[in-house]
Coordinates of C-alpha atoms in Angstrom, one line a residue:
Chain A
M1 CA 58.7 165.6 241.6
N2 CA 57.4 166.2 238.5
S3 CA 59.0 167.6 235.7
V4 CA 57.9 170.3 233.1
I5 CA 57.0 172.0 229.8
K6 CA 59.7 174.2 229.7
G7 CA 59.0 175.4 226.1
A8 CA 58.2 173.9 222.5
S9 CA 59.3 175.3 219.1
Y10 CA 57.2 174.5 215.6
I11 CA 58.3 175.0 212.1
L12 CA 57.3 174.4 208.8
A13 CA 59.3 174.3 205.1
F14 CA 57.8 175.5 202.0
T15 CA 58.7 173.0 199.7
P16 CA 56.6 173.1 196.5
E17 CA 59.3 171.6 194.6
M18 CA 59.7 168.4 196.5
V19 CA 55.6 167.5 196.1
M20 CA 56.5 167.2 192.4
Q21 CA 59.8 165.8 193.4
N22 CA 59.3 163.5 196.5
G23 CA 55.7 163.0 197.4
T24 CA 54.8 159.6 197.0
T25 CA 51.6 160.2 195.8
Q26 CA 52.6 161.8 192.7
T27 CA 56.9 159.5 192.6
T28 CA 53.6 157.1 192.1
E29 CA 52.2 158.3 189.4
K30 CA 54.4 158.7 187.9
I31 CA 56.0 154.8 187.2
V32 CA 51.9 153.7 186.7
N33 CA 50.2 156.9 184.9
P34 CA 53.0 159.4 183.5
E35 CA 51.0 160.8 181.7
S36 CA 48.2 161.6 184.3
E37 CA 46.1 164.8 184.0
Y38 CA 46.7 164.5 187.8
L39 CA 50.3 165.1 186.3
K40 CA 49.8 167.8 184.2
Q41 CA 46.8 169.8 186.5
L42 CA 49.1 169.3 190.0
E43 CA 52.0 172.6 189.3
S44 CA 49.6 174.7 188.0
H45 CA 47.5 174.3 191.9
L46 CA 50.4 174.6 194.0
R47 CA 50.7 178.2 195.7
T48 CA 52.9 180.4 196.4
Y49 CA 56.1 181.6 199.7
E50 CA 53.3 184.7 200.8
Q51 CA 49.9 182.5 200.1
V52 CA 51.5 179.5 202.7
V53 CA 52.6 182.1 205.3
S54 CA 49.9 184.3 205.4
Y55 CA 47.2 181.0 205.5
P56 CA 45.7 181.1 208.4
P57 CA 46.9 177.5 210.2
N58 CA 49.8 178.0 209.2
Q59 CA 49.8 181.2 211.1
A60 CA 48.2 179.2 214.6
Y61 CA 50.8 176.1 213.8
I62 CA 53.8 178.9 214.3
G63 CA 52.0 180.5 216.8
N64 CA 51.1 183.8 215.5
I65 CA 47.2 183.2 215.6
H66 CA 45.6 181.6 218.4
P67 CA 44.1 178.2 217.8
N68 CA 40.2 179.6 219.2
E69 CA 41.2 182.5 216.5
L70 CA 41.3 180.0 213.3
A71 CA 37.8 178.4 214.9
Q72 CA 37.0 181.9 214.7
I73 CA 37.4 181.8 211.0
E74 CA 34.8 180.5 208.1
Q75 CA 35.6 177.8 206.9
P76 CA 37.3 176.8 204.1
W77 CA 40.5 178.0 204.9
H78 CA 42.5 178.1 201.5
D79 CA 40.6 180.9 199.8
K80 CA 41.6 183.2 203.3
A81 CA 44.6 184.9 204.1
I82 CA 45.6 186.2 207.5
E83 CA 47.0 190.2 206.9
G84 CA 49.9 191.2 207.6
A85 CA 51.2 187.7 208.3
S86 CA 54.6 187.4 209.2
R87 CA 57.0 184.0 208.6
F88 CA 58.7 184.3 212.2
G89 CA 55.7 183.8 215.0
K90 CA 56.2 183.2 217.9
Y91 CA 56.8 179.6 218.2
G92 CA 58.8 178.9 215.4
E93 CA 58.7 180.2 211.8
I94 CA 57.8 179.5 208.0
M95 CA 60.8 178.5 205.8
P96 CA 61.2 178.9 202.4
E97 CA 61.7 176.3 199.8
D98 CA 65.5 177.6 199.5
E99 CA 66.8 178.8 201.9
F100 CA 66.0 175.1 203.5
I101 CA 67.6 173.7 200.3
C102 CA 71.2 175.5 201.6
L103 CA 69.8 174.1 205.3
M104 CA 70.2 170.5 203.9
Q105 CA 73.2 171.0 202.6
I106 CA 74.1 172.8 206.5
C107 CA 72.9 169.3 208.4
D108 CA 75.0 167.2 206.0
V109 CA 78.3 166.1 206.9
F110 CA 78.7 163.8 204.4
D111 CA 79.3 166.2 201.5
L112 CA 76.0 164.5 199.6
V113 CA 74.3 167.6 198.9
K114 CA 76.0 169.5 195.8
L115 CA 74.4 172.9 195.5
D116 CA 74.4 175.5 192.1
K117 CA 77.3 177.8 193.3
S118 CA 74.8 181.3 192.0
F119 CA 72.2 179.4 193.7
V120 CA 74.9 179.4 197.1
A121 CA 75.5 183.3 196.5
A122 CA 71.7 183.6 195.8
T123 CA 70.4 182.7 198.7
K124 CA 73.2 182.7 201.9
E125 CA 72.9 186.9 202.0
K126 CA 69.2 185.5 202.9
L127 CA 70.7 182.9 204.9
E128 CA 73.2 185.4 206.8
Q129 CA 69.9 188.2 207.4
H130 CA 68.7 184.8 209.5
P131 CA 67.8 185.5 213.3
L132 CA 68.9 182.2 214.0
M133 CA 71.8 182.1 211.3
T134 CA 75.0 182.4 213.7
A135 CA 78.2 181.6 211.7
D136 CA 79.1 179.3 212.4
I137 CA 75.4 177.1 211.1
I138 CA 76.5 179.4 208.0
A139 CA 80.5 178.6 207.9
R140 CA 79.1 175.0 207.2
L141 CA 77.6 176.4 203.7
K142 CA 80.1 174.9 200.9
E143 CA 81.4 177.6 197.6
G144 CA 78.9 175.1 195.1
E145 CA 79.5 173.6 192.5
D146 CA 79.1 173.6 188.2
A147 CA 75.5 173.2 186.9
E148 CA 77.3 170.5 184.8
L149 CA 78.3 169.1 187.1
I150 CA 75.4 168.8 189.0
S151 CA 73.3 167.9 186.1
K152 CA 75.3 164.9 185.9
L153 CA 75.1 163.6 189.5
V154 CA 71.3 163.4 188.5
S155 CA 71.6 162.5 184.9
E156 CA 74.4 159.3 185.2
E157 CA 74.6 158.3 188.6
H158 CA 71.2 158.4 190.1
S159 CA 71.2 161.7 192.6
E160 CA 67.9 162.8 193.8
A161 CA 67.5 166.4 192.1
L162 CA 66.9 169.9 194.5
Y163 CA 65.3 172.7 192.5
Y164 CA 63.7 175.6 193.0
N165 CA 61.1 177.9 190.9
K166 CA 61.7 174.6 188.5
E167 CA 65.3 175.1 188.5
L168 CA 67.6 172.7 189.0
V169 CA 69.8 174.2 191.8
G170 CA 71.8 171.4 193.7
C171 CA 71.2 167.3 194.9
V172 CA 71.8 165.0 196.6
K173 CA 74.0 162.7 195.5
R174 CA 73.2 158.1 196.9
A175 CA 76.1 157.2 199.6
H176 CA 76.8 154.0 198.4
D177 CA 76.7 152.1 195.0
V178 CA 74.2 148.6 196.1
D179 CA 72.8 150.0 199.4
V180 CA 69.3 150.9 198.9
N181 CA 69.1 151.9 202.6
L182 CA 72.0 154.6 201.3
S183 CA 70.1 155.8 197.9
A184 CA 70.2 158.9 196.9
H185 CA 66.5 158.6 197.5
V186 CA 66.6 157.5 201.6
I187 CA 68.9 160.4 202.3
H188 CA 68.0 163.0 200.6
E189 CA 64.2 162.0 202.5
N190 CA 66.7 161.5 205.5
L191 CA 68.0 164.9 205.7
T192 CA 65.1 166.8 205.3
S193 CA 64.1 165.5 208.2
K194 CA 67.1 166.5 209.8
A195 CA 67.1 169.9 208.6
T196 CA 63.5 170.4 209.5
N197 CA 64.5 168.9 213.1
V198 CA 67.6 171.2 213.3
L199 CA 65.1 173.9 212.3
S200 CA 62.6 173.0 215.9
L201 CA 65.6 172.8 218.2
L202 CA 67.4 176.2 216.4
N203 CA 64.0 178.2 217.3
L204 CA 63.5 176.2 220.7
V205 CA 66.7 177.8 222.0
A206 CA 66.1 180.6 221.2
K207 CA 62.0 181.3 221.0
N208 CA 62.1 180.4 224.8
N209 CA 65.3 182.2 225.9
I210 CA 67.3 178.3 226.8
N211 CA 71.1 178.3 226.9
K212 CA 72.6 175.0 224.2
E213 CA 74.5 173.6 226.7
D214 CA 72.0 173.3 229.5
I215 CA 69.9 170.5 227.1
D216 CA 71.3 167.2 228.3
Y217 CA 69.0 164.5 226.1
V218 CA 68.0 164.9 223.0
I219 CA 65.6 162.9 222.0
D220 CA 63.8 162.3 218.2
C221 CA 60.6 160.7 216.9
S222 CA 60.1 161.3 213.4
E223 CA 59.2 158.3 211.2
E224 CA 62.1 158.0 209.6
A225 CA 65.2 155.6 209.7
C226 CA 68.6 155.8 208.7
G227 CA 71.4 153.5 209.1
D228 CA 72.8 151.3 205.9
M229 CA 71.7 147.0 204.9
N230 CA 73.4 145.8 208.0
Q231 CA 71.1 148.5 210.6
R232 CA 68.3 150.2 208.6
G233 CA 67.2 152.5 211.6
G234 CA 69.6 152.0 213.4
G235 CA 70.0 155.8 214.4
N236 CA 70.5 158.3 215.7
F237 CA 68.6 161.6 214.5
A238 CA 68.5 162.8 217.4
K239 CA 72.5 163.0 217.9
A240 CA 73.0 164.7 214.5
C241 CA 70.5 166.8 214.7
A242 CA 71.5 168.2 218.1
E243 CA 75.2 167.5 216.6
I244 CA 74.1 170.5 213.9
A245 CA 72.5 172.7 216.5
G246 CA 75.1 173.1 218.4
F247 CA 74.0 170.9 222.4
V248 CA 77.4 170.1 222.9
N249 CA 76.4 168.5 226.4
A250 CA 73.5 166.3 224.5
T251 CA 73.5 162.9 223.7
G252 CA 70.0 161.2 222.9
S253 CA 68.8 159.1 221.0
D254 CA 65.5 158.3 218.8
V255 CA 61.6 156.9 219.6
R256 CA 59.9 155.5 216.9
G257 CA 56.1 154.6 217.3
F258 CA 54.2 155.6 213.8
C259 CA 52.0 158.6 215.1
A260 CA 52.0 158.2 218.8
A261 CA 56.3 158.4 218.7
P262 CA 55.7 162.1 219.9
T263 CA 53.9 161.3 223.1
H264 CA 56.5 158.1 223.7
A265 CA 58.6 160.5 223.2
L266 CA 57.1 163.8 225.7
I267 CA 56.4 160.7 228.7
T268 CA 60.3 159.1 228.3
A269 CA 61.2 162.4 229.0
A270 CA 59.9 163.5 230.8
S271 CA 60.3 159.8 233.8
L272 CA 63.8 160.9 232.5
V273 CA 63.5 163.8 234.4
K274 CA 61.4 163.1 237.0
A275 CA 64.1 160.3 238.8
G276 CA 67.0 162.9 238.4
T277 CA 68.4 161.0 235.0
F278 CA 69.0 164.3 233.1
K279 CA 67.4 167.9 234.3
N280 CA 66.8 169.4 230.4
V281 CA 65.3 166.4 227.8
V282 CA 64.4 167.4 224.1
V283 CA 62.1 165.8 222.3
S284 CA 61.6 166.8 218.7
A285 CA 61.2 166.1 215.2
G286 CA 61.5 167.8 211.6
G287 CA 58.8 166.6 208.7
C288 CA 58.5 164.1 205.7
T289 CA 59.2 164.6 202.2
A290 CA 57.0 161.0 202.0
K291 CA 53.5 163.1 202.9
L292 CA 53.7 166.1 200.4
G293 CA 51.0 166.1 198.9
M294 CA 49.4 163.3 200.2
N295 CA 45.8 164.2 199.2
G296 CA 46.7 166.1 196.0
K297 CA 44.5 164.1 193.8
D298 CA 41.4 165.2 195.8
H299 CA 42.9 168.4 196.4
V300 CA 43.0 168.9 192.2
K301 CA 40.0 167.3 191.6
K302 CA 38.3 170.2 193.4
G303 CA 40.0 172.7 192.6
L304 CA 41.5 173.0 195.5
P305 CA 45.2 174.4 195.8
I306 CA 48.0 171.6 197.1
L307 CA 47.5 172.8 201.3
E308 CA 50.2 170.3 201.6
D309 CA 53.1 171.9 200.7
V310 CA 54.7 171.9 203.9
L311 CA 57.5 170.0 205.8
G312 CA 56.8 170.5 209.8
G313 CA 58.8 169.9 212.7
F314 CA 58.6 170.8 216.5
A315 CA 60.4 171.1 219.5
V316 CA 59.7 170.6 223.7
L317 CA 61.7 171.1 227.0
V318 CA 61.3 169.5 229.3
S319 CA 62.6 170.3 232.7
A320 CA 63.1 169.6 236.5
N321 CA 60.5 172.3 238.0
D322 CA 60.8 175.2 238.9
G323 CA 57.8 175.9 240.3
I324 CA 55.7 177.8 237.4
N325 CA 55.7 175.7 234.3
P326 CA 52.8 173.0 233.5
E327 CA 53.8 169.8 235.2
I328 CA 53.2 167.2 233.7
R329 CA 51.6 164.5 236.0
L330 CA 53.0 160.8 234.9
D331 CA 50.4 159.1 237.5
L332 CA 47.3 160.1 234.6
V333 CA 49.2 158.3 231.9
G334 CA 47.2 156.6 229.7
R335 CA 47.7 153.2 227.3
H336 CA 46.5 151.4 224.6
S337 CA 48.2 147.4 225.4
V338 CA 48.4 144.8 223.7
G339 CA 44.8 143.2 225.4
T340 CA 42.9 146.4 224.5
G341 CA 41.4 145.4 221.6
S342 CA 40.8 147.6 219.1
S343 CA 37.4 149.0 219.0
P344 CA 37.5 153.2 218.8
Q345 CA 35.3 152.9 222.3
A346 CA 38.0 150.5 223.7
V347 CA 40.8 152.8 222.2
I348 CA 39.5 155.7 223.8
S349 CA 38.6 154.1 226.7
A350 CA 42.3 153.2 227.4
L351 CA 43.5 156.6 226.3
V352 CA 41.6 158.8 227.9
T353 CA 38.9 157.2 231.0
E354 CA 41.4 154.7 232.6
S355 CA 44.1 157.2 233.5
L356 CA 41.6 159.3 234.7
D357 CA 39.8 156.8 236.6
R358 CA 42.3 156.4 238.9
A359 CA 42.2 160.1 239.7
N360 CA 38.3 160.3 240.6
M361 CA 38.2 162.1 237.7
K362 CA 35.0 163.3 234.8
I363 CA 35.9 163.4 230.9
T364 CA 34.9 167.8 231.7
D365 CA 37.6 167.4 234.6
I366 CA 39.6 168.0 231.5
D367 CA 40.1 171.8 230.0
K368 CA 41.7 170.6 227.0
Y369 CA 41.7 167.3 224.5
S370 CA 44.9 167.6 222.1
A371 CA 44.4 164.2 219.5
E372 CA 45.3 163.8 216.4
M373 CA 45.2 167.6 215.2
Q374 CA 45.0 167.3 211.8
N375 CA 44.0 170.8 209.1
P376 CA 40.3 170.0 208.8
D377 CA 41.0 172.2 205.7
I378 CA 43.3 168.9 204.4
T379 CA 41.5 166.1 205.3
K380 CA 37.6 167.3 204.8
P381 CA 38.5 167.7 200.2
A382 CA 40.3 164.2 200.6
G383 CA 37.3 162.4 202.3
A384 CA 38.7 161.7 205.5
G385 CA 36.4 164.2 207.4
D386 CA 37.3 166.5 210.5
V387 CA 40.0 164.2 212.3
P388 CA 40.1 166.8 215.3
M389 CA 36.7 167.1 215.6
A390 CA 36.2 162.6 215.1
N391 CA 38.1 162.3 218.6
Y392 CA 36.2 165.2 220.3
K393 CA 33.0 163.0 219.0
M394 CA 34.2 160.0 220.2
I395 CA 35.1 161.4 224.0
G396 CA 31.9 162.8 224.4
A397 CA 30.0 159.7 223.4
L398 CA 32.2 157.9 225.7
G399 CA 31.5 161.1 228.6
V400 CA 27.8 160.2 227.5
K401 CA 27.9 156.6 227.8
R402 CA 29.9 157.3 231.5
G403 CA 27.2 159.1 232.4
D404 CA 30.4 162.3 232.7
I405 CA 28.0 163.8 231.0
E406 CA 24.3 164.3 229.0
K407 CA 23.5 163.2 225.6
K408 CA 22.2 166.9 224.0
D409 CA 25.3 168.5 226.1
L410 CA 27.8 165.9 223.2
A411 CA 27.9 169.1 220.8
S412 CA 28.7 171.5 223.1
F413 CA 31.5 168.8 224.4
T414 CA 33.3 169.4 221.5
V415 CA 33.9 173.1 221.5
D416 CA 34.1 173.6 224.8
H417 CA 36.8 170.6 225.5
G418 CA 38.1 170.4 221.5
M419 CA 39.4 172.4 219.0
V420 CA 39.7 172.9 215.5
G421 CA 42.8 171.5 213.4
W422 CA 45.2 173.2 212.4
A423 CA 48.6 171.0 211.9
P424 CA 50.0 170.3 207.9
T425 CA 49.0 166.6 207.6
Q426 CA 52.8 165.2 207.7
G427 CA 52.1 161.8 210.1
H428 CA 53.7 162.6 214.3
I429 CA 53.9 166.2 213.9
P430 CA 49.8 167.0 214.4
S431 CA 49.3 164.0 216.9
G432 CA 48.7 165.7 220.2
V433 CA 51.9 167.4 220.5
P434 CA 50.9 170.5 218.2
Y435 CA 49.6 172.1 221.5
V436 CA 51.6 171.6 224.1
G437 CA 53.5 175.4 223.2
I438 CA 49.7 176.3 223.3
A439 CA 49.1 174.5 226.2
R440 CA 51.6 175.3 228.1
Q441 CA 50.9 179.2 227.6
D442 CA 47.3 179.1 228.2
I443 CA 47.7 178.0 231.6
L444 CA 50.7 180.7 232.1
D445 CA 48.4 182.5 231.8
G446 CA 45.6 181.3 233.4
K447 CA 43.1 180.2 230.8
I448 CA 43.2 176.5 231.6
K449 CA 44.3 174.5 234.9
N450 CA 44.7 171.6 232.6
A451 CA 45.1 169.8 229.6
M452 CA 45.3 166.0 228.3
I453 CA 47.4 164.9 225.2
I454 CA 47.3 162.0 223.0
G455 CA 49.4 160.7 220.5
K456 CA 47.6 157.5 218.6
G457 CA 49.4 155.9 216.1
S458 CA 48.9 153.1 213.6
L459 CA 50.7 150.3 214.1
F460 CA 50.1 147.7 210.6
L461 CA 51.5 150.4 208.5
G462 CA 54.8 148.7 209.2
R463 CA 53.1 144.9 208.8
M464 CA 54.3 143.4 211.8
T465 CA 51.6 144.0 213.9
N466 CA 47.8 144.5 213.5
L467 CA 48.0 146.1 216.8
F468 CA 46.6 149.9 217.2
D469 CA 48.5 151.5 219.0
G470 CA 48.3 155.0 221.6
V471 CA 49.8 157.2 224.7
S472 CA 48.2 160.0 226.4
F473 CA 49.3 162.3 229.7
V474 CA 48.2 165.4 231.5
I475 CA 50.0 168.1 231.4
E476 CA 48.4 170.9 234.6
A477 CA 49.1 173.9 236.6
N478 CA 52.3 173.7 238.3
Q479 CA 51.9 173.0 242.3
G480 CA 54.5 175.1 243.1
K481 CA 55.7 172.0 244.9
T482 CA 60.3 172.1 244.0
K483 CA 60.5 170.2 246.8
E484 CA 59.8 166.4 246.8
E485 CA 57.2 166.1 249.4
G486 CA 59.1 163.1 252.7
T487 CA 62.1 164.1 251.5
V488 CA 64.4 166.0 254.9
S489 CA 65.9 168.9 254.5
E490 CA 69.8 168.9 255.9
E491 CA 69.3 170.4 259.1
Q492 CA 66.8 167.9 259.3
I493 CA 69.7 164.9 258.4
K494 CA 71.6 166.6 260.7
G495 CA 69.5 166.8 264.0
L496 CA 68.4 164.4 263.8
I497 CA 72.6 161.9 263.2
A498 CA 72.7 164.5 266.8
Q499 CA 69.6 162.4 268.4
A500 CA 71.1 159.6 267.7
L501 CA 75.1 160.4 269.1
K502 CA 73.2 161.7 271.5
N503 CA 71.4 158.8 272.9
F504 CA 74.5 156.7 271.8
A505 CA 76.7 158.1 274.7
S506 CA 73.5 158.3 276.9
N507 CA 74.0 154.3 276.9
L508 CA 77.4 154.1 277.3
L509 CA 77.5 156.3 280.3
A510 CA 74.7 153.8 281.8
E511 CA 76.7 151.2 280.8
Chain B
M1 CA 39.8 152.0 199.0
D2 CA 44.0 150.7 199.7
L3 CA 45.7 149.0 197.0
E4 CA 47.2 146.5 199.3
N5 CA 43.6 145.8 200.8
Q6 CA 41.1 145.9 196.9
K7 CA 44.3 142.6 196.6
R8 CA 42.8 140.7 199.2
V9 CA 39.3 141.2 198.3
K10 CA 39.9 140.3 195.3
E11 CA 42.0 137.1 196.4
F12 CA 39.1 136.7 198.8
A13 CA 37.1 136.4 195.7
E14 CA 38.7 134.0 193.6
K15 CA 39.5 131.6 196.5
Y16 CA 36.3 131.6 198.3
G17 CA 33.6 133.0 195.6
A18 CA 32.1 136.5 194.8
E19 CA 29.2 134.3 196.2
N20 CA 30.3 133.5 199.6
L21 CA 32.0 136.8 200.5
V22 CA 30.7 139.9 202.4
V23 CA 32.2 142.9 203.1
V24 CA 31.9 145.2 206.1
L25 CA 33.2 148.6 206.1
G26 CA 34.1 150.2 209.1
A27 CA 35.1 153.6 207.1
A28 CA 34.2 157.0 209.2
E29 CA 31.6 159.0 206.7
G30 CA 29.1 158.4 204.1
E31 CA 32.2 159.4 201.6
A32 CA 34.5 156.9 202.2
S33 CA 31.9 154.1 203.0
G34 CA 30.3 155.5 199.2
L35 CA 33.9 154.9 197.8
A36 CA 35.2 151.5 199.5
A37 CA 31.1 149.5 198.4
E38 CA 31.5 151.1 195.0
T39 CA 35.1 149.9 194.2
V40 CA 33.7 145.8 195.8
T41 CA 30.8 146.1 193.6
N42 CA 31.7 148.2 190.8
G43 CA 35.1 148.5 191.3
D44 CA 37.5 151.3 191.4
P45 CA 36.6 154.4 191.1
T46 CA 40.0 155.4 190.8
F47 CA 41.1 154.0 188.0
A48 CA 44.0 152.9 190.6
G49 CA 44.1 149.5 192.1
P50 CA 43.4 146.0 190.8
L51 CA 39.5 145.9 191.5
T52 CA 40.7 148.1 188.4
G53 CA 36.9 148.1 185.9
V54 CA 36.5 144.8 188.1
Q55 CA 33.1 144.2 188.8
L56 CA 32.8 142.0 191.9
G57 CA 29.6 142.7 192.4
L58 CA 29.7 141.7 196.9
T59 CA 27.6 142.1 199.3
V60 CA 28.1 144.8 201.3
Y61 CA 27.4 146.9 204.3
H62 CA 28.7 149.2 206.4
V63 CA 29.1 147.8 210.5
C64 CA 26.6 150.3 211.2
E65 CA 24.0 149.4 209.5
P66 CA 20.3 147.7 210.2
E67 CA 20.7 145.1 208.7
I68 CA 24.5 143.5 210.2
K69 CA 23.1 145.7 213.6
N70 CA 20.7 143.4 213.3
E71 CA 23.0 140.2 212.6
V72 CA 25.1 141.1 216.2
D73 CA 24.6 140.0 220.0
A74 CA 23.1 143.4 221.2
A75 CA 25.2 143.6 224.2
V76 CA 28.4 143.0 221.9
Y77 CA 27.3 145.7 219.6
D78 CA 27.3 148.2 222.8
E79 CA 30.4 147.0 223.3
Q80 CA 32.2 147.3 220.3
V81 CA 30.0 150.0 217.7
G82 CA 27.8 151.8 220.4
M83 CA 30.1 154.8 221.3
M84 CA 30.5 154.8 217.3
E85 CA 27.5 154.7 216.8
M86 CA 26.7 157.8 219.1
V87 CA 29.3 159.7 216.4
L88 CA 28.6 158.8 213.1
D89 CA 26.0 160.5 210.7
V90 CA 23.9 156.7 210.4
D91 CA 22.3 158.3 208.1
D92 CA 24.4 159.2 205.7
I93 CA 26.3 156.6 205.5
I94 CA 22.7 154.0 204.8
A95 CA 21.9 157.0 202.2
E96 CA 25.5 156.5 200.3
M97 CA 25.2 152.5 201.1
T98 CA 22.0 151.8 199.5
P99 CA 22.1 153.0 196.1
I100 CA 25.6 151.6 195.8
R101 CA 24.3 148.0 196.6
E102 CA 20.4 148.7 194.9
D103 CA 22.7 149.1 191.5
F104 CA 25.8 147.2 191.7
C105 CA 25.3 144.2 194.0
K106 CA 25.3 140.6 192.0
Y107 CA 24.1 138.5 195.1
L108 CA 21.3 139.5 197.2

């Protein structure tokens, strides 16, 4: 019996100060070229919270507009706004930086985040109005410290500064004097990932009417690593996030695989549920401060706003088959194996067509493909092109080589079976998974019958292998079978035992 | 071109001699190909990497350009590059690459 996609959430946290303080493009520039024009101009290119909320791709990410509606808006999108846009959406929300900084402290159980007293007082009131911030969560927020102490921690003790509206409002302390794995920088990065993950978990249960107590297992699939000098990357983000979110009956673990990790994790979750090991498994991930403003130099050079100013997060609940929600077809899993090779042709064949061939399906038998759903508004000015479109062209071109479609139909294939990208360039966040929640709804609404989710990862970044990686799976409309074929009911078993006893008795009589 | 690759190209040029190297690019579009080609000929135009101000003048082609395609067994080329050839704007790539080669390559 296949497992199902029972719900999904998608959140963003608007963190313009972290663009300046923590994005690696900026931190690198501060080291190699501290007087650069880019650094001088950067601040004037930052957007306001209202601009970020009304930015069409962000509204698509949290579920207030469908990607099909986004496609109707002429690109570029940075100068467009959705009228009356809300911070809250069908799948999640866009959190402002002051609330997010407080959420970081809520997620800190080692007293490493120190916040200014007056900042806490002002922001706590806002958080109390937040529909998902329950009293037990807000109770984790501390009263705050004097401004002098925070300044001292930043200037004298290597703490990572936390700014809001250009003012120092707090800091993240280092967790060890010597261990670089517990430096303030690493703790800051990990707490932002944790906080965005927790926000995703809270939205997942709230937006999908799920009981927190029903969650058995959480899999974190972000790109961060937590641990100390003796076990760097030991984990366990998943359990740490489940604790703050109040998933009291859950344990969990972390799955890593660069941008492909969410798809690896969803396949793992679907397998755990199908095997009956757990009934409800959540796959989730938080965002990454390092990637904030990653393409900022190109954006500033072209007079654009800094468009990589949000951290992303998501959560997906995979559950036992309920006869309603879309099923995950584990027999249609595609994978890039060690022996596959790295040419784009070999990669796309391994991820897309090899699994389809097993079911005698054509490329056109899949209604929608979701691979790398990066927002082209961000990537095109940076010279990386339209990434989703490049994927659709490759899948279509493979279809032409296989004879599934005519070459003249390549352009229409990319529209009919593809989508425009809407996800922020946060590595694992745009990778296949942004469409899972929307695909679930589109399948439930009968708009499509199936979709293929593809995760691709660049493993060379870790310098352990030059191999490419990727996995894929298909979700389709529920077939309405909630019992495994070939299994027998209690009545049938009773009948079989009775028959066996009768036979035994008659044998005894015969003797 | 990322900093690590610039460093490797520079090291190869020192080790084997710039006249003995050919750089084959696989970038997905014209502008990125042009930037990479400029980096290994006239120096890093972004002034960020080890090739900043270093005019290696290396011979450089994109894998989809005819000069490379004609060097490769047709069946192998089709298997390895055929699909991408269909996807990429090859004319745009050639248009970006040609003037850079003409202006900056020292060993053509």
